[in-house]
Tab-separated table of N, CA and C in Angstrom:
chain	number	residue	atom	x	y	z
A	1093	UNK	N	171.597	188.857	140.141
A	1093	UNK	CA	172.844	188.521	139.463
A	1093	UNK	C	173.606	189.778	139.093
A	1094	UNK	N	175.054	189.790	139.429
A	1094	UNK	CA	175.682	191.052	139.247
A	1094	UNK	C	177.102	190.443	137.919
A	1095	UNK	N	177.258	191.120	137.188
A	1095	UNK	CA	178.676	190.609	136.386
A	1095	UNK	C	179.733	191.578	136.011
A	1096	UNK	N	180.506	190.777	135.953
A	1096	UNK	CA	181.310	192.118	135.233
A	1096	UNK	C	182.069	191.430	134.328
A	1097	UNK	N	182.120	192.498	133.117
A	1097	UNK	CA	182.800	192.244	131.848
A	1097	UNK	C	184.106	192.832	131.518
A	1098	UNK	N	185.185	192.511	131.326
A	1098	UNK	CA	186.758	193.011	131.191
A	1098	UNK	C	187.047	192.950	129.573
A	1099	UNK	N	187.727	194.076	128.784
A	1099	UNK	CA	187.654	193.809	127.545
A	1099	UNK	C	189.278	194.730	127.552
A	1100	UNK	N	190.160	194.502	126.627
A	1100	UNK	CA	190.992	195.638	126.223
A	1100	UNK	C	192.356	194.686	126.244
A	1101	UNK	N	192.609	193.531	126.832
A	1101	UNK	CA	193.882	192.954	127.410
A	1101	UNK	C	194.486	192.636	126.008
A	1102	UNK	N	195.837	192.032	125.823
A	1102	UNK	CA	196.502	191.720	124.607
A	1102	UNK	C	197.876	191.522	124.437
A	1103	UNK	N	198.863	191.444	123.501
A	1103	UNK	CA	200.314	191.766	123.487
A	1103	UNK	C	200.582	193.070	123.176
A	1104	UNK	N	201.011	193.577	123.554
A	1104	UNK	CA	202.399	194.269	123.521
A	1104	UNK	C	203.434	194.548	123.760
A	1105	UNK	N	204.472	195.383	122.822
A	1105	UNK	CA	206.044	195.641	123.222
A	1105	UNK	C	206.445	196.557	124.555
A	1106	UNK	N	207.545	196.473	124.752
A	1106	UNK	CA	208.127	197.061	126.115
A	1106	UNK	C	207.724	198.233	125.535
A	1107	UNK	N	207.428	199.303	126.525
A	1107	UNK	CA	207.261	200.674	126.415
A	1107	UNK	C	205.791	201.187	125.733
A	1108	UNK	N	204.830	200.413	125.390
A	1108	UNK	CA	203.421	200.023	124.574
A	1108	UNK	C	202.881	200.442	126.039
A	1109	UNK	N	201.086	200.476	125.476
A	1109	UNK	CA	200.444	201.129	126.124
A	1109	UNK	C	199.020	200.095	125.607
A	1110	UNK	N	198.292	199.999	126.572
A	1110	UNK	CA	196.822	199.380	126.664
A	1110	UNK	C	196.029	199.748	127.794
A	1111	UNK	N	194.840	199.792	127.205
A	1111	UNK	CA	193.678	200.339	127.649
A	1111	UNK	C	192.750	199.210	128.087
A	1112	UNK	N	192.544	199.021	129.612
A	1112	UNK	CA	191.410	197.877	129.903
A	1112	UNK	C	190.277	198.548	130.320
A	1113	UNK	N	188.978	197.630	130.414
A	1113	UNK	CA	188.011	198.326	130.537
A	1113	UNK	C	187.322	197.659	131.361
A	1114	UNK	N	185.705	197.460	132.416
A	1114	UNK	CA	185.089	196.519	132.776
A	1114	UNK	C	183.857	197.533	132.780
A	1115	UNK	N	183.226	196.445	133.114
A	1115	UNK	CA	181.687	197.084	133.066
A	1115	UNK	C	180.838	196.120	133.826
A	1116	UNK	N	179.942	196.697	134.980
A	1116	UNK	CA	179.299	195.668	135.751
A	1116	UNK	C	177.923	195.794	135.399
A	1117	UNK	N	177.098	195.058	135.644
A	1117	UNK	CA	175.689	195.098	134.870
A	1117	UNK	C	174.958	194.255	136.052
A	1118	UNK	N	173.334	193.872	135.825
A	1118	UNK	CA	172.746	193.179	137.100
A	1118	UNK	C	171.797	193.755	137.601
A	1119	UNK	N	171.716	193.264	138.936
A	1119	UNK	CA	170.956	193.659	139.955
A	1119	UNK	C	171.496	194.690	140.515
A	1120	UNK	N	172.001	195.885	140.370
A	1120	UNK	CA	172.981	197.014	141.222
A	1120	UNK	C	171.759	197.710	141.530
A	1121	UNK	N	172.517	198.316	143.130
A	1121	UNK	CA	171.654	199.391	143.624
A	1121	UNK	C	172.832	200.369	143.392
A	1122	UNK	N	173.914	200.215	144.087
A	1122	UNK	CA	175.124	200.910	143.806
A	1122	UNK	C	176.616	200.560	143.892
A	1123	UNK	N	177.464	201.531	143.352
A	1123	UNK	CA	178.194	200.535	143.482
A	1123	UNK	C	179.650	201.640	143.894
A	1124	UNK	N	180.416	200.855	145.162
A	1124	UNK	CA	181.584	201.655	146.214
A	1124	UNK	C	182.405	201.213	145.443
A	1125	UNK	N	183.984	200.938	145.860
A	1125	UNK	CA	185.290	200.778	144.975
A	1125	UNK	C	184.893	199.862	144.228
A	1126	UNK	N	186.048	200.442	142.855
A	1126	UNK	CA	186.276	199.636	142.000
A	1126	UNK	C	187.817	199.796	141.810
A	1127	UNK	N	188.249	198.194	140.848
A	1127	UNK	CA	189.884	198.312	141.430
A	1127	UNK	C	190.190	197.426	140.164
A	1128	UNK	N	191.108	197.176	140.172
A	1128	UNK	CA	191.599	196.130	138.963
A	1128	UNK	C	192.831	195.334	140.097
A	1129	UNK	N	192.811	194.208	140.195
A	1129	UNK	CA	194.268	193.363	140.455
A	1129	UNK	C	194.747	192.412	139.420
A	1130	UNK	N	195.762	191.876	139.425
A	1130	UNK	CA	196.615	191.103	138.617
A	1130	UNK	C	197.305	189.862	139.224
A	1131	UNK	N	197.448	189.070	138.683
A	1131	UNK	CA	198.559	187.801	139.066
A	1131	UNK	C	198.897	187.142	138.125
A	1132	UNK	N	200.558	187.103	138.154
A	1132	UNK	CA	201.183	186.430	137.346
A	1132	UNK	C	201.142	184.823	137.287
A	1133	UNK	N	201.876	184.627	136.852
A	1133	UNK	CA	201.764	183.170	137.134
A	1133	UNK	C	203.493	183.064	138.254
A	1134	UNK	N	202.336	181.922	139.116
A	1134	UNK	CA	203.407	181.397	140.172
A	1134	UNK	C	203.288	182.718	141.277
A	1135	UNK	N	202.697	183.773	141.140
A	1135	UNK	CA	202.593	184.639	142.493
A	1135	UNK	C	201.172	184.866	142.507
A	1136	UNK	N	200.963	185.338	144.121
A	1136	UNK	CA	199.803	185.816	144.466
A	1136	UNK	C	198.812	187.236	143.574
A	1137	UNK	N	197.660	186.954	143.913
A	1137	UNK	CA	197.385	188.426	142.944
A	1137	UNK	C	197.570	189.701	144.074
A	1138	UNK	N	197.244	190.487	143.338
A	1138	UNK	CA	197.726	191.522	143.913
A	1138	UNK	C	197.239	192.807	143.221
A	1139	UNK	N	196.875	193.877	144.224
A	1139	UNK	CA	195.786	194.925	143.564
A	1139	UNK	C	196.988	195.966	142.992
A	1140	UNK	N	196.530	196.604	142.042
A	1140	UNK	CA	197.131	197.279	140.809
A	1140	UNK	C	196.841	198.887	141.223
A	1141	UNK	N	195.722	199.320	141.087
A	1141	UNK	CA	195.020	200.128	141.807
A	1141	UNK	C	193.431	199.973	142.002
A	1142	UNK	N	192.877	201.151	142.598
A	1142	UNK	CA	191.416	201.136	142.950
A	1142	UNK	C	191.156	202.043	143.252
A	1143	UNK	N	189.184	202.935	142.958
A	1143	UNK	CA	189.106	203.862	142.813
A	1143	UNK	C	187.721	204.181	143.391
A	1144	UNK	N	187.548	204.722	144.670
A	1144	UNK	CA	186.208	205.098	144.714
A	1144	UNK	C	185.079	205.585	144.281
A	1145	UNK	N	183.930	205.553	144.744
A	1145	UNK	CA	183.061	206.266	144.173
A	1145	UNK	C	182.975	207.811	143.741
A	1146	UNK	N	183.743	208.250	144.723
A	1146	UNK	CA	183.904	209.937	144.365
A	1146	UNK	C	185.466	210.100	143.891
A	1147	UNK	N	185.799	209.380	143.447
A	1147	UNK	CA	187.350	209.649	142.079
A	1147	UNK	C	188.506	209.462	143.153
A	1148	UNK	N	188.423	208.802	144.604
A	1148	UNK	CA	189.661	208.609	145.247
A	1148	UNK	C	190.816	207.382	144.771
A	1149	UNK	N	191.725	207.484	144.421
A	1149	UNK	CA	192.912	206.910	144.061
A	1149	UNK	C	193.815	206.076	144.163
A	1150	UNK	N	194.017	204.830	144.290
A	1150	UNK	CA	195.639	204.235	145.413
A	1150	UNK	C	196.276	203.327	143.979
A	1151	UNK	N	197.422	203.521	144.115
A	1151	UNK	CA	198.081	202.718	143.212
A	1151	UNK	C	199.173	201.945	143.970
A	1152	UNK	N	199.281	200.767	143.679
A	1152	UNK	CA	200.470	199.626	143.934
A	1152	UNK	C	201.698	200.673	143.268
A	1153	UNK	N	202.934	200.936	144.698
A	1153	UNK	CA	204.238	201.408	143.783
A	1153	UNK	C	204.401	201.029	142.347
A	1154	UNK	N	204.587	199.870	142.305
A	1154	UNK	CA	205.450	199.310	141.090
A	1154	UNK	C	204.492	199.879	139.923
A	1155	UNK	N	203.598	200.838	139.564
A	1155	UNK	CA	202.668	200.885	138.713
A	1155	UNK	C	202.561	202.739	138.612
A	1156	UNK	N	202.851	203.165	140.210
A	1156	UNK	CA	202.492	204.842	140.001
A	1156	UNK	C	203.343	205.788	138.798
A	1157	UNK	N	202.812	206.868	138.368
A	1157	UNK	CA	203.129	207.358	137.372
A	1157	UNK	C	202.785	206.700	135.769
A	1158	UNK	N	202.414	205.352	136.030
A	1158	UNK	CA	202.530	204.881	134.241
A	1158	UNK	C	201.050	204.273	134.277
A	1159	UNK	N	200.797	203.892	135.414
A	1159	UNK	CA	199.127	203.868	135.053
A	1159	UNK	C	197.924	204.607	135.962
A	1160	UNK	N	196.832	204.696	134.784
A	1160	UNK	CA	195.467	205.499	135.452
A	1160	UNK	C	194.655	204.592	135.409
A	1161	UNK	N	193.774	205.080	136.955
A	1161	UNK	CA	192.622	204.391	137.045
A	1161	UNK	C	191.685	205.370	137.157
A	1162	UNK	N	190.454	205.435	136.052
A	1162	UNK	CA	189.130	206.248	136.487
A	1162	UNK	C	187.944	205.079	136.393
A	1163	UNK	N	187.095	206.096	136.510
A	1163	UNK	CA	185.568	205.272	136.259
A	1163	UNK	C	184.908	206.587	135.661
A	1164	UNK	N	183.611	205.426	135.492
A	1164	UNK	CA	182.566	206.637	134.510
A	1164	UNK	C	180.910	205.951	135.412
A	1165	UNK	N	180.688	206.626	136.532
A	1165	UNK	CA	179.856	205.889	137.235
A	1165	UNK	C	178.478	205.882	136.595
A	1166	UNK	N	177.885	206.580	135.758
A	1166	UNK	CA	177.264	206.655	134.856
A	1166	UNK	C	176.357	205.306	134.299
A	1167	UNK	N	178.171	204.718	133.617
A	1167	UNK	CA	177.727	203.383	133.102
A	1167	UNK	C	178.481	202.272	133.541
A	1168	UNK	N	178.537	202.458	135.064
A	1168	UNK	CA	179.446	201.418	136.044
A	1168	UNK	C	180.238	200.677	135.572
A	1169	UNK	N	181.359	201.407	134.579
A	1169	UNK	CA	182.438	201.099	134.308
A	1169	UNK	C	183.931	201.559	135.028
A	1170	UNK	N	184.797	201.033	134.819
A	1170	UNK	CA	186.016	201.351	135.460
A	1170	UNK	C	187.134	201.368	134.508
A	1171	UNK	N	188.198	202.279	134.310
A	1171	UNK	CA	189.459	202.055	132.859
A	1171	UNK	C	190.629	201.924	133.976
A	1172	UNK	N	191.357	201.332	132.915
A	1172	UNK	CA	192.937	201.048	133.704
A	1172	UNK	C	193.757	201.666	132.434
A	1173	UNK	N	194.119	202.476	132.586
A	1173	UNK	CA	195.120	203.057	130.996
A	1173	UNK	C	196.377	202.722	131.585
A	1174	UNK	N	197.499	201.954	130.855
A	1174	UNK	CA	198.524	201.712	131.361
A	1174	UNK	C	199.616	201.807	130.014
A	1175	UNK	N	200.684	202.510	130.739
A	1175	UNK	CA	201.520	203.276	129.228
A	1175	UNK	C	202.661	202.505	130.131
A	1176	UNK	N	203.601	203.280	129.033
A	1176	UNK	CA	205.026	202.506	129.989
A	1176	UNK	C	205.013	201.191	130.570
A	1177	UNK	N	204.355	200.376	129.686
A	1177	UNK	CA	203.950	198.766	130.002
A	1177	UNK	C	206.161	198.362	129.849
A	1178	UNK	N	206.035	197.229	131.104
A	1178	UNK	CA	207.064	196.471	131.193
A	1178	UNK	C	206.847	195.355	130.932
A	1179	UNK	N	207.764	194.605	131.298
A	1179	UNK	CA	207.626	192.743	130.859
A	1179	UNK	C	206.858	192.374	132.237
A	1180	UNK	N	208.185	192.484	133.272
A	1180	UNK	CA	206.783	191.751	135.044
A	1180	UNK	C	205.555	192.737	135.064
A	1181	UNK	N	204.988	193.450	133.890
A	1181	UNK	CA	203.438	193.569	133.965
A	1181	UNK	C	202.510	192.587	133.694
A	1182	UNK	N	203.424	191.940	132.791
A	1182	UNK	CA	202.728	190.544	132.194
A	1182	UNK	C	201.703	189.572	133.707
A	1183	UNK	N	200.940	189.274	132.850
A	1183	UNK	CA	199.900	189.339	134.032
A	1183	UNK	C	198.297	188.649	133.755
A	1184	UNK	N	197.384	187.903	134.405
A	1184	UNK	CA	196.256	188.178	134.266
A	1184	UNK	C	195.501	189.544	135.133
A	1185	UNK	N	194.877	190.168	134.034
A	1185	UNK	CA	194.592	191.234	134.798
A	1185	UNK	C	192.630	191.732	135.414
A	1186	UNK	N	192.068	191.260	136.094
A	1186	UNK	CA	191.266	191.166	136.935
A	1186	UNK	C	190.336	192.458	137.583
A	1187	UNK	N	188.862	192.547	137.381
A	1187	UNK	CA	188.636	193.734	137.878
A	1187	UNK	C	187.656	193.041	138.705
A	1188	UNK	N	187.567	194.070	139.934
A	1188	UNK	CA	186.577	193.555	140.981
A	1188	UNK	C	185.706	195.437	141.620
A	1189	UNK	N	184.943	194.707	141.928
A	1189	UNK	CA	183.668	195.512	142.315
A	1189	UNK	C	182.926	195.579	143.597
A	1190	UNK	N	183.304	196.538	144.719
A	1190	UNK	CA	182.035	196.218	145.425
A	1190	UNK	C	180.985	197.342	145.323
A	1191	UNK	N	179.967	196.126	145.376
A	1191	UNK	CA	178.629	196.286	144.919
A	1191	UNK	C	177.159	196.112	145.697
A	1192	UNK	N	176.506	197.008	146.023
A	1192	UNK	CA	175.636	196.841	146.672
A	1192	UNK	C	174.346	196.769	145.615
A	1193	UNK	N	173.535	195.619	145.529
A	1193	UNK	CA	172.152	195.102	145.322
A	1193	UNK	C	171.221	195.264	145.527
A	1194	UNK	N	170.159	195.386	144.537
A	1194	UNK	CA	168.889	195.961	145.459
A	1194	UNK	C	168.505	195.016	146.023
A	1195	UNK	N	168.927	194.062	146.014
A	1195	UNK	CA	168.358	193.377	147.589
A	1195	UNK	C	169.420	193.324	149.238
A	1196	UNK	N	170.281	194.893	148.798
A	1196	UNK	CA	170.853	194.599	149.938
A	1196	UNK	C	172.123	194.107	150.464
A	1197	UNK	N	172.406	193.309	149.255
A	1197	UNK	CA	173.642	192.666	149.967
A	1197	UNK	C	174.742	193.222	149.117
A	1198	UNK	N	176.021	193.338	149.778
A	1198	UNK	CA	176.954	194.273	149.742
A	1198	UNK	C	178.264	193.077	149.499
A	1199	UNK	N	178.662	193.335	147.910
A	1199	UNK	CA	179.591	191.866	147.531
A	1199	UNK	C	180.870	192.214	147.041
A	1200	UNK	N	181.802	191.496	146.742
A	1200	UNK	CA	182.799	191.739	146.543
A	1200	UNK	C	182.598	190.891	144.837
A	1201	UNK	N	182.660	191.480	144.179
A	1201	UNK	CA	182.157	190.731	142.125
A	1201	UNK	C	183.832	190.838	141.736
A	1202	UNK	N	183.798	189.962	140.977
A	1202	UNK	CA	185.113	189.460	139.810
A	1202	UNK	C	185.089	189.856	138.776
A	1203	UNK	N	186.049	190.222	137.354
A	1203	UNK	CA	185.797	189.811	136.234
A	1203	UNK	C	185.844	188.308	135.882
A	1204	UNK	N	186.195	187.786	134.834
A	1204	UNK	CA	186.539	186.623	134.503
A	1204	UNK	C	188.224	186.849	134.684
A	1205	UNK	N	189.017	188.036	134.287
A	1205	UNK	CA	189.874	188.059	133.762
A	1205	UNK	C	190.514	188.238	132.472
A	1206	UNK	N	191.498	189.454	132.487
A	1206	UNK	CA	192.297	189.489	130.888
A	1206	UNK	C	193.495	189.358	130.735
A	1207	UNK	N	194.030	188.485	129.784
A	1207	UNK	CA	195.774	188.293	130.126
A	1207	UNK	C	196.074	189.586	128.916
A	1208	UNK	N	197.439	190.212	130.075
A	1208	UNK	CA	198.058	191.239	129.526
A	1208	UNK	C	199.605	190.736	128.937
A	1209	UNK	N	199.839	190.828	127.925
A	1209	UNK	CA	201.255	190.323	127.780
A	1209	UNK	C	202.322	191.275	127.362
A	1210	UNK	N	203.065	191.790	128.308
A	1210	UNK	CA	204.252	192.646	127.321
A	1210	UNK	C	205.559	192.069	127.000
A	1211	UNK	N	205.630	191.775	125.870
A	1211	UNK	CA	207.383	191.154	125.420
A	1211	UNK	C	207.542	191.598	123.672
A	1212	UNK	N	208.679	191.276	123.626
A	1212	UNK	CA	209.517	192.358	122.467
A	1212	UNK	C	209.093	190.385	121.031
């Protein structure tokens, strides 16, 4: 059993800043990208950014410059720091994992999900 836990989501105002977090726990042998995506309501989700095992980078335009993605592979966590929050950030915001098991099998893991809300 592999999980992952998402904590940090909430309201805030235009121009506000929040910090998400996840953390995968389980059966891990190891574990390759980690990423956060989002979907609003009424659109598809859609990846935010994602971050390899050795600190490689990609961010969705609509997001570069105002948010970071690291990890702390340590304690197979992943952060999304996001400043310069807008309103269409508003969002459930989603972290996923792939993850290899010690038994091998190589998965694609979910959070549950955190709704992010920015409005005045």
């Amino acid at each position: 059993q592999v999980q992952l836990v998402e904590s940090g989501g909430g309201l805030v105002q235009p121009g506000g800043s929040l910090r998400l977090s996840c953390t995968a726990s389980g059966s891990i042998f190891s574990i390759n990208a980690m990423g956060w995506y989002r979907q609003a309501p009424g659109k598809e989700r859609e990846l935010v950014a994602d971050i390899t095992s050795g600190g490689s980078t990609n961010y969705a335009d609509s997001v570069k410059g105002r948010f970071t993605i690291s990890r702390d592979n340590a304690k197979n966590t992943v952060y999304l720091q996001m400043n310069s929050l807008k309103p269409e950030d508003t969002a459930v915001y989603y972290c996923n994992a792939k993850i290899l098991t010690i038994w091998g099998i190589i998965n694609d893991y979910w959070g549950q999900g955190t709704q992010v809300t920015v409005s005045s």
